[in-house]
Amino acid sequence: MKNYISIVFLCAILFAACKTDVNAPLEADGAAPKKITDLKVENTPGGAKLTYNVPSDPNLLYVLAEVGVGNGITRVFKSSHYNNTLQIDGVPNTAPRMIKVYSVNKSELRSEPIDVEIKPLTPPFLEVFKTIDVDKDFGGVKVIFQNKTGADLAIAMQRVKPDGTFADIGTYFTKLKEGNYTFRGLEAKTIKVATFIKDRWGNSSDTLYKEVTPLFEKMLDKGLFKDITLPGDASIYTTEWNIAKRFIWDGNWSSNFNEPYGNWLNVSTNGPNDGTPMHITFDMGVTAKLSRFRINHYYRYIDRGMRKYEIWGRTATPVDGSWNGWVKLISYEQKKPSGLPGESYTAADAEAWIAGDNGNFDNSFPAVRYIRIKCLENWVGHGNLNFAEISLYGSDQ
């Protein structure tokens, strides 16, 4: 028993020693490092860029800045001793503030601080808030914005209930320099919405309140769709039982990325592989103001799956195969999130493929009845097209 206790005691000592070593600084040098010199400040949106000379000290590890951002919160920013710049971001306003800058060595000892004032320019989330507008859209509410710095931002929208409380409608994450996004799934009834911008540090803008009445939207009845083939339309494979134009509105497509060909029904054109764009035509059976589309694919970013394509529409019954009277409703490019070649995939690739290609039509376009899909380039570089299903949304009222 005594031997057992001794062994346990020895192990405890060794464990404590190991734990101390893990948490200790890289070196145990009792001398504080020298300060940086020639510090210069360039104020930036929501922060500042510091430029300086790094002291000649083999034990120097990094340069650190402490920045007060309000509400008693201090943020710490670090830059390796290999650099002579340090970027400060995430400051919530333009108020001047004194910050402290330190050199830190491998013993985690700090130099004497250098106090310097920064005067941040307007943070991106506040600049973007100045540009946002909210408007009605089919099946929802659209927010329009400009984000000139391309900052990572979140646009949040809430519904204001009659009792004054809020209910989340959704959040849109973006770093686009300009664009719009529609929060869908809303009835065609007047609601009051609250919209604000947040950045990745949790800073939040003021709130824009607006009453909006979403436009009525539904998925158009695919039971009314029918095939028409005009002169110049691409020929369809006729030797394969699972290939026909009618299959793209039969309501069936694969939603299993790991087994994409579980549903074999699709359309595939049989034109020359010389790069000539191929197109097909069909009749929706009703004249409708279109709001958006979804195309679900058969191939997984390979083969004849459409990569770059256009959707065209017209109201009057076409009398020939020309493009006279047709309006280009949208140009679209299917993108593989990972950018990996061939049949190498990531979870993001699978998620995007299952969701399908989704695009919004401009509200200014007229109501149409006849649709043309024109493939400019598929995933092997020519104009033959292939996909499994198309869904069209809008109003035929």
C-alpha positions as CSV (number, residue, x, y, z in Angstrom):
1,M,0.0,0.0,0.0
2,K,2.8,2.4,0.9
3,N,4.4,1.7,-2.5
4,Y,1.1,2.4,-4.2
5,I,0.6,5.7,-2.4
6,S,4.2,6.7,-3.3
7,I,3.6,6.0,-7.0
8,V,0.3,8.0,-7.0
9,F,2.0,10.9,-5.3
10,L,4.9,10.9,-7.8
11,C,2.5,10.9,-10.7
12,A,0.6,13.8,-9.3
13,I,3.9,15.8,-9.0
14,L,4.8,15.0,-12.5
15,F,1.4,15.9,-13.8
16,A,1.6,19.3,-12.0
17,A,5.0,19.9,-13.5
18,C,3.8,19.1,-17.0
19,K,0.8,21.4,-16.6
20,T,3.0,24.3,-15.5
21,D,5.3,23.8,-18.5
22,V,2.3,23.9,-20.9
23,N,1.0,27.2,-19.6
24,A,4.4,28.9,-19.2
25,P,5.7,31.6,-21.5
26,L,8.0,30.5,-24.3
27,E,11.0,31.9,-22.4
28,A,11.6,33.1,-18.8
29,D,13.3,36.4,-19.6
30,G,12.9,39.0,-16.8
31,A,13.6,42.0,-19.1
32,A,10.8,43.9,-20.6
33,P,11.2,44.5,-24.4
34,K,11.9,47.8,-26.0
35,K,9.1,50.0,-27.3
36,I,8.3,50.3,-31.0
37,T,9.4,53.5,-32.7
38,D,8.3,55.9,-35.4
39,L,4.6,55.1,-34.9
40,K,2.3,56.4,-37.5
41,V,-1.5,56.3,-37.7
42,E,-3.7,56.0,-40.9
43,N,-7.3,56.2,-39.9
44,T,-9.5,53.6,-41.7
45,P,-13.3,52.8,-41.8
46,G,-14.0,51.5,-38.3
47,G,-10.4,51.5,-37.2
48,A,-6.9,52.5,-38.0
49,K,-3.7,51.1,-39.6
50,L,-0.6,51.4,-37.4
51,T,2.8,51.5,-39.0
52,Y,6.0,51.5,-36.9
53,N,9.6,50.3,-36.6
54,V,10.0,47.0,-34.7
55,P,12.8,47.1,-32.1
56,S,15.8,44.9,-32.7
57,D,15.2,42.2,-30.0
58,P,15.6,38.5,-30.7
59,N,13.0,37.8,-27.9
60,L,10.3,40.0,-29.4
61,L,7.1,38.0,-30.2
62,Y,4.4,40.5,-31.3
63,V,3.1,44.0,-31.1
64,L,-0.2,44.5,-29.3
65,A,-2.8,47.3,-29.2
66,E,-5.5,47.8,-26.7
67,V,-8.5,49.7,-28.0
68,G,-11.6,50.7,-25.9
69,V,-14.7,50.3,-28.0
70,G,-17.3,51.5,-25.5
71,N,-19.4,49.9,-22.7
72,G,-16.3,49.1,-20.8
73,I,-15.1,46.7,-23.5
74,T,-11.4,46.7,-24.6
75,R,-10.4,44.8,-27.7
76,V,-6.9,43.5,-28.2
77,F,-5.2,43.4,-31.6
78,K,-1.9,41.7,-32.3
79,S,0.6,41.6,-35.1
80,S,3.7,39.3,-35.4
81,H,7.2,40.8,-34.9
82,Y,7.8,39.9,-38.6
83,N,5.4,42.7,-39.6
84,N,5.7,46.4,-39.2
85,T,1.9,47.1,-39.4
86,L,-1.1,46.4,-37.2
87,Q,-4.7,46.7,-38.4
88,I,-7.4,47.8,-35.9
89,D,-11.0,47.0,-37.0
90,G,-14.5,46.8,-35.5
91,V,-14.6,50.2,-33.8
92,P,-18.3,51.1,-33.7
93,N,-18.1,54.8,-34.4
94,T,-15.9,57.8,-35.3
95,A,-15.3,59.1,-31.8
96,P,-11.5,59.8,-31.3
97,R,-10.0,57.5,-28.7
98,M,-6.6,57.0,-27.1
99,I,-5.1,53.5,-27.5
100,K,-2.1,51.8,-26.0
101,V,0.5,50.0,-28.1
102,Y,3.0,47.5,-26.6
103,S,5.8,45.3,-27.7
104,V,5.5,41.8,-26.2
105,N,8.4,39.3,-25.8
106,K,8.5,35.5,-25.6
107,S,8.1,35.8,-21.8
108,E,4.8,37.6,-22.4
109,L,6.3,40.7,-20.8
110,R,5.1,44.0,-22.2
111,S,7.1,47.2,-22.9
112,E,6.1,50.5,-21.6
113,P,3.0,51.6,-23.5
114,I,2.9,54.1,-26.2
115,D,-0.3,56.2,-26.1
116,V,-1.6,57.3,-29.5
117,E,-4.9,58.8,-30.7
118,I,-6.9,57.3,-33.5
119,K,-9.9,58.9,-35.3
120,P,-11.7,56.0,-37.1
121,L,-13.6,56.9,-40.3
122,T,-17.3,55.9,-40.5
123,P,-17.5,52.1,-40.0
124,P,-18.8,50.1,-43.0
125,F,-22.0,48.9,-41.2
126,L,-23.0,52.6,-40.7
127,E,-22.1,53.5,-44.3
128,V,-24.2,50.7,-45.6
129,F,-27.1,51.6,-43.4
130,K,-27.2,55.0,-45.1
131,T,-27.8,53.3,-48.4
132,I,-30.4,50.7,-47.6
133,D,-33.9,50.8,-48.9
134,V,-36.8,48.4,-48.4
135,D,-39.4,47.6,-51.1
136,K,-42.2,45.1,-51.9
137,D,-41.3,42.0,-53.9
138,F,-43.0,38.9,-54.9
139,G,-43.7,36.8,-51.9
140,G,-41.7,39.0,-49.6
141,V,-39.8,42.2,-48.8
142,K,-36.6,43.3,-50.7
143,V,-33.7,45.2,-49.2
144,I,-31.4,47.1,-51.6
145,F,-27.9,48.1,-50.4
146,Q,-24.5,49.4,-51.3
147,N,-21.4,48.2,-49.5
148,K,-18.5,50.0,-51.2
149,T,-15.8,48.5,-48.9
150,G,-17.0,44.9,-49.4
151,A,-17.2,44.4,-45.7
152,D,-18.6,41.2,-44.2
153,L,-22.0,42.3,-42.9
154,A,-25.4,40.9,-41.8
155,I,-28.6,42.5,-42.9
156,A,-31.4,41.6,-40.4
157,M,-35.1,42.1,-40.9
158,Q,-37.8,41.7,-38.3
159,R,-41.6,42.1,-38.3
160,V,-43.1,44.6,-35.9
161,K,-46.1,43.0,-34.4
162,P,-49.3,45.0,-33.5
163,D,-48.3,44.9,-29.8
164,G,-44.9,46.4,-30.6
165,T,-42.8,43.3,-30.2
166,F,-40.6,41.9,-32.9
167,A,-40.4,38.6,-34.8
168,D,-37.4,37.6,-36.9
169,I,-38.0,37.4,-40.6
170,G,-34.4,36.5,-41.5
171,T,-30.8,37.5,-41.8
172,Y,-28.8,37.9,-45.0
173,F,-25.0,37.7,-44.8
174,T,-23.1,39.4,-47.6
175,K,-19.9,41.1,-48.6
176,L,-21.1,42.1,-52.1
177,K,-20.3,45.7,-52.9
178,E,-23.9,46.3,-54.0
179,G,-27.0,44.2,-54.4
180,N,-30.4,43.3,-53.2
181,Y,-32.0,40.4,-51.3
182,T,-35.6,39.3,-50.9
183,F,-36.9,37.9,-47.6
184,R,-39.6,35.5,-48.9
185,G,-42.4,33.5,-47.4
186,L,-44.6,36.4,-46.6
187,E,-48.3,36.8,-47.4
188,A,-49.6,39.6,-49.6
189,K,-50.7,41.7,-46.6
190,T,-49.3,45.0,-45.3
191,I,-46.7,44.6,-42.6
192,K,-44.3,46.8,-40.7
193,V,-40.7,45.7,-40.9
194,A,-37.6,46.7,-39.0
195,T,-34.2,46.5,-40.8
196,F,-30.7,47.0,-39.4
197,I,-27.1,46.2,-40.2
198,K,-24.6,44.2,-38.0
199,D,-20.9,43.6,-38.5
200,R,-18.8,40.6,-37.4
201,W,-17.9,42.3,-34.1
202,G,-21.5,42.6,-33.1
203,N,-21.9,46.3,-33.7
204,S,-25.3,47.3,-34.8
205,S,-26.8,50.2,-36.8
206,D,-29.9,52.2,-36.1
207,T,-33.2,50.6,-37.4
208,L,-35.1,51.5,-40.6
209,Y,-38.9,51.1,-40.2
210,K,-41.2,50.8,-43.1
211,E,-44.7,49.5,-44.0
212,V,-44.6,47.2,-47.0
213,T,-47.2,45.0,-48.8
214,P,-45.6,42.0,-50.4
215,L,-46.8,41.1,-53.9
216,F,-48.7,37.9,-54.4
217,E,-46.6,35.0,-55.6
218,K,-47.1,31.3,-56.2
219,M,-45.3,28.5,-58.0
220,L,-46.9,28.3,-61.5
221,D,-48.8,25.1,-62.2
222,K,-46.5,22.8,-64.1
223,G,-49.6,20.7,-65.1
224,L,-50.2,23.5,-67.7
225,F,-46.7,23.4,-69.2
226,K,-46.4,21.9,-72.6
227,D,-43.8,21.3,-75.2
228,I,-43.4,23.4,-78.3
229,T,-40.5,23.0,-80.7
230,L,-39.6,25.8,-83.1
231,P,-37.2,26.0,-86.0
232,G,-33.6,26.3,-84.6
233,D,-34.4,24.6,-81.3
234,A,-31.9,22.0,-80.2
235,S,-32.7,18.4,-80.9
236,I,-33.4,16.2,-77.9
237,Y,-32.0,12.7,-77.4
238,T,-34.8,10.4,-78.6
239,T,-33.0,7.1,-78.1
240,E,-33.0,7.2,-74.4
241,W,-36.2,6.5,-72.4
242,N,-35.3,8.8,-69.6
243,I,-34.6,11.9,-71.7
244,A,-37.5,14.2,-72.8
245,K,-38.5,17.8,-72.4
246,R,-41.6,16.9,-70.5
247,F,-39.5,15.5,-67.6
248,I,-38.3,19.0,-66.7
249,W,-41.8,19.9,-65.3
250,D,-42.8,16.5,-63.9
251,G,-42.0,17.6,-60.3
252,N,-39.3,14.9,-59.9
253,W,-35.6,15.4,-59.5
254,S,-32.8,14.0,-57.4
255,S,-32.2,15.6,-54.0
256,N,-29.5,13.1,-52.9
257,F,-26.1,14.5,-53.8
258,N,-24.4,11.1,-53.0
259,E,-26.7,9.3,-55.3
260,P,-27.6,12.0,-57.9
261,Y,-28.9,9.7,-60.5
262,G,-31.5,8.0,-58.4
263,N,-34.1,9.8,-60.5
264,W,-33.0,9.3,-64.1
265,L,-35.5,11.7,-65.8
266,N,-33.9,14.8,-67.4
267,V,-33.6,16.7,-70.7
268,S,-30.4,16.6,-72.7
269,T,-29.8,18.1,-76.2
270,N,-28.0,16.4,-79.0
271,G,-26.5,19.2,-80.9
272,P,-22.9,19.7,-82.2
273,N,-20.1,20.1,-79.7
274,D,-18.6,23.0,-81.5
275,G,-19.5,25.7,-78.9
276,T,-22.8,26.7,-80.6
277,P,-25.3,27.7,-77.9
278,M,-28.3,25.4,-77.8
279,H,-31.8,26.3,-76.7
280,I,-35.2,24.8,-76.0
281,T,-38.7,26.3,-75.9
282,F,-41.9,25.5,-74.0
283,D,-45.3,27.0,-73.2
284,M,-46.3,27.7,-69.5
285,G,-49.9,27.5,-70.5
286,V,-50.7,30.9,-68.8
287,T,-49.4,34.4,-69.1
288,A,-47.7,35.4,-65.8
289,K,-45.5,38.1,-64.3
290,L,-42.5,36.0,-63.3
291,S,-40.7,36.7,-60.1
292,R,-38.0,34.0,-59.8
293,F,-36.9,30.6,-61.0
294,R,-35.2,27.4,-59.7
295,I,-33.4,24.9,-61.8
296,N,-32.4,21.6,-60.4
297,H,-29.6,19.7,-62.1
298,Y,-29.0,16.1,-63.2
299,Y,-25.2,16.2,-63.3
300,R,-23.0,17.4,-60.4
301,Y,-21.0,20.2,-62.0
302,I,-19.9,18.0,-64.8
303,D,-20.7,16.8,-68.4
304,R,-23.6,18.6,-70.1
305,G,-24.9,20.3,-66.9
306,M,-25.5,23.9,-67.7
307,R,-22.9,26.3,-66.4
308,K,-23.7,29.6,-68.1
309,Y,-27.2,30.1,-69.5
310,E,-30.0,32.5,-70.2
311,I,-33.8,32.4,-69.7
312,W,-35.9,34.3,-72.3
313,G,-39.6,35.0,-72.4
314,R,-42.3,36.4,-74.6
315,T,-46.1,37.0,-74.4
316,A,-47.3,36.4,-78.0
317,T,-47.3,33.0,-79.6
318,P,-44.1,32.6,-81.6
319,V,-44.6,32.2,-85.3
320,D,-41.1,31.2,-86.3
321,G,-37.8,30.3,-84.7
322,S,-36.3,33.8,-84.6
323,W,-35.5,35.8,-81.5
324,N,-37.7,38.7,-82.5
325,G,-40.1,39.6,-79.7
326,W,-38.2,37.6,-77.1
327,V,-37.0,39.3,-73.9
328,K,-33.9,38.1,-72.0
329,L,-35.1,37.7,-68.5
330,I,-31.9,36.7,-66.8
331,S,-28.3,35.6,-67.4
332,Y,-27.1,33.0,-64.9
333,E,-23.9,31.1,-64.0
334,Q,-23.9,28.0,-61.9
335,K,-20.9,28.1,-59.6
336,K,-19.3,25.3,-57.7
337,P,-18.5,26.8,-54.2
338,S,-15.3,24.8,-53.7
339,G,-13.9,25.5,-57.1
340,L,-12.4,22.0,-57.1
341,P,-12.0,20.3,-60.5
342,G,-14.0,17.4,-61.8
343,E,-15.8,15.1,-59.3
344,S,-14.1,16.4,-56.2
345,Y,-16.7,17.9,-53.9
346,T,-17.2,19.5,-50.5
347,A,-20.2,19.8,-48.3
348,A,-20.8,23.4,-49.7
349,D,-20.9,21.9,-53.2
350,A,-23.5,19.4,-52.2
351,E,-25.6,22.1,-50.4
352,A,-25.6,24.4,-53.4
353,W,-26.5,21.5,-55.8
354,I,-29.4,20.3,-53.7
355,A,-30.7,23.9,-53.4
356,G,-30.6,24.3,-57.2
357,D,-29.9,27.4,-59.2
358,N,-32.1,30.2,-57.8
359,G,-32.5,33.6,-59.5
360,N,-34.8,36.6,-59.4
361,F,-36.3,38.3,-62.4
362,D,-36.4,42.0,-62.7
363,N,-39.8,43.5,-61.8
364,S,-39.7,45.7,-64.9
365,F,-40.1,42.8,-67.3
366,P,-43.6,42.2,-68.9
367,A,-45.7,39.2,-68.2
368,V,-44.8,36.3,-70.5
369,R,-46.2,32.9,-71.5
370,Y,-43.5,31.3,-73.6
371,I,-40.0,30.4,-72.2
372,R,-36.7,29.7,-73.9
373,I,-33.7,28.3,-72.1
374,K,-30.4,29.0,-73.9
375,C,-27.2,27.2,-72.8
376,L,-24.1,29.3,-73.5
377,E,-21.6,26.9,-72.0
378,N,-21.9,23.6,-70.1
379,W,-19.3,22.1,-67.7
380,V,-17.3,20.6,-70.5
381,G,-17.2,23.8,-72.5
382,H,-19.8,23.5,-75.3
383,G,-23.4,24.6,-75.8
384,N,-25.4,21.4,-75.2
385,L,-27.7,21.6,-72.2
386,N,-28.9,19.2,-69.6
387,F,-31.0,19.6,-66.4
388,A,-33.6,17.8,-64.4
389,E,-36.3,20.3,-63.4
390,I,-37.4,23.9,-63.7
391,S,-39.8,25.7,-61.3
392,L,-41.2,29.2,-62.1
393,Y,-42.7,31.6,-59.6
394,G,-44.8,34.7,-60.0
395,S,-48.4,35.7,-60.5
396,D,-50.9,34.8,-63.2
397,Q,-53.7,36.9,-61.7
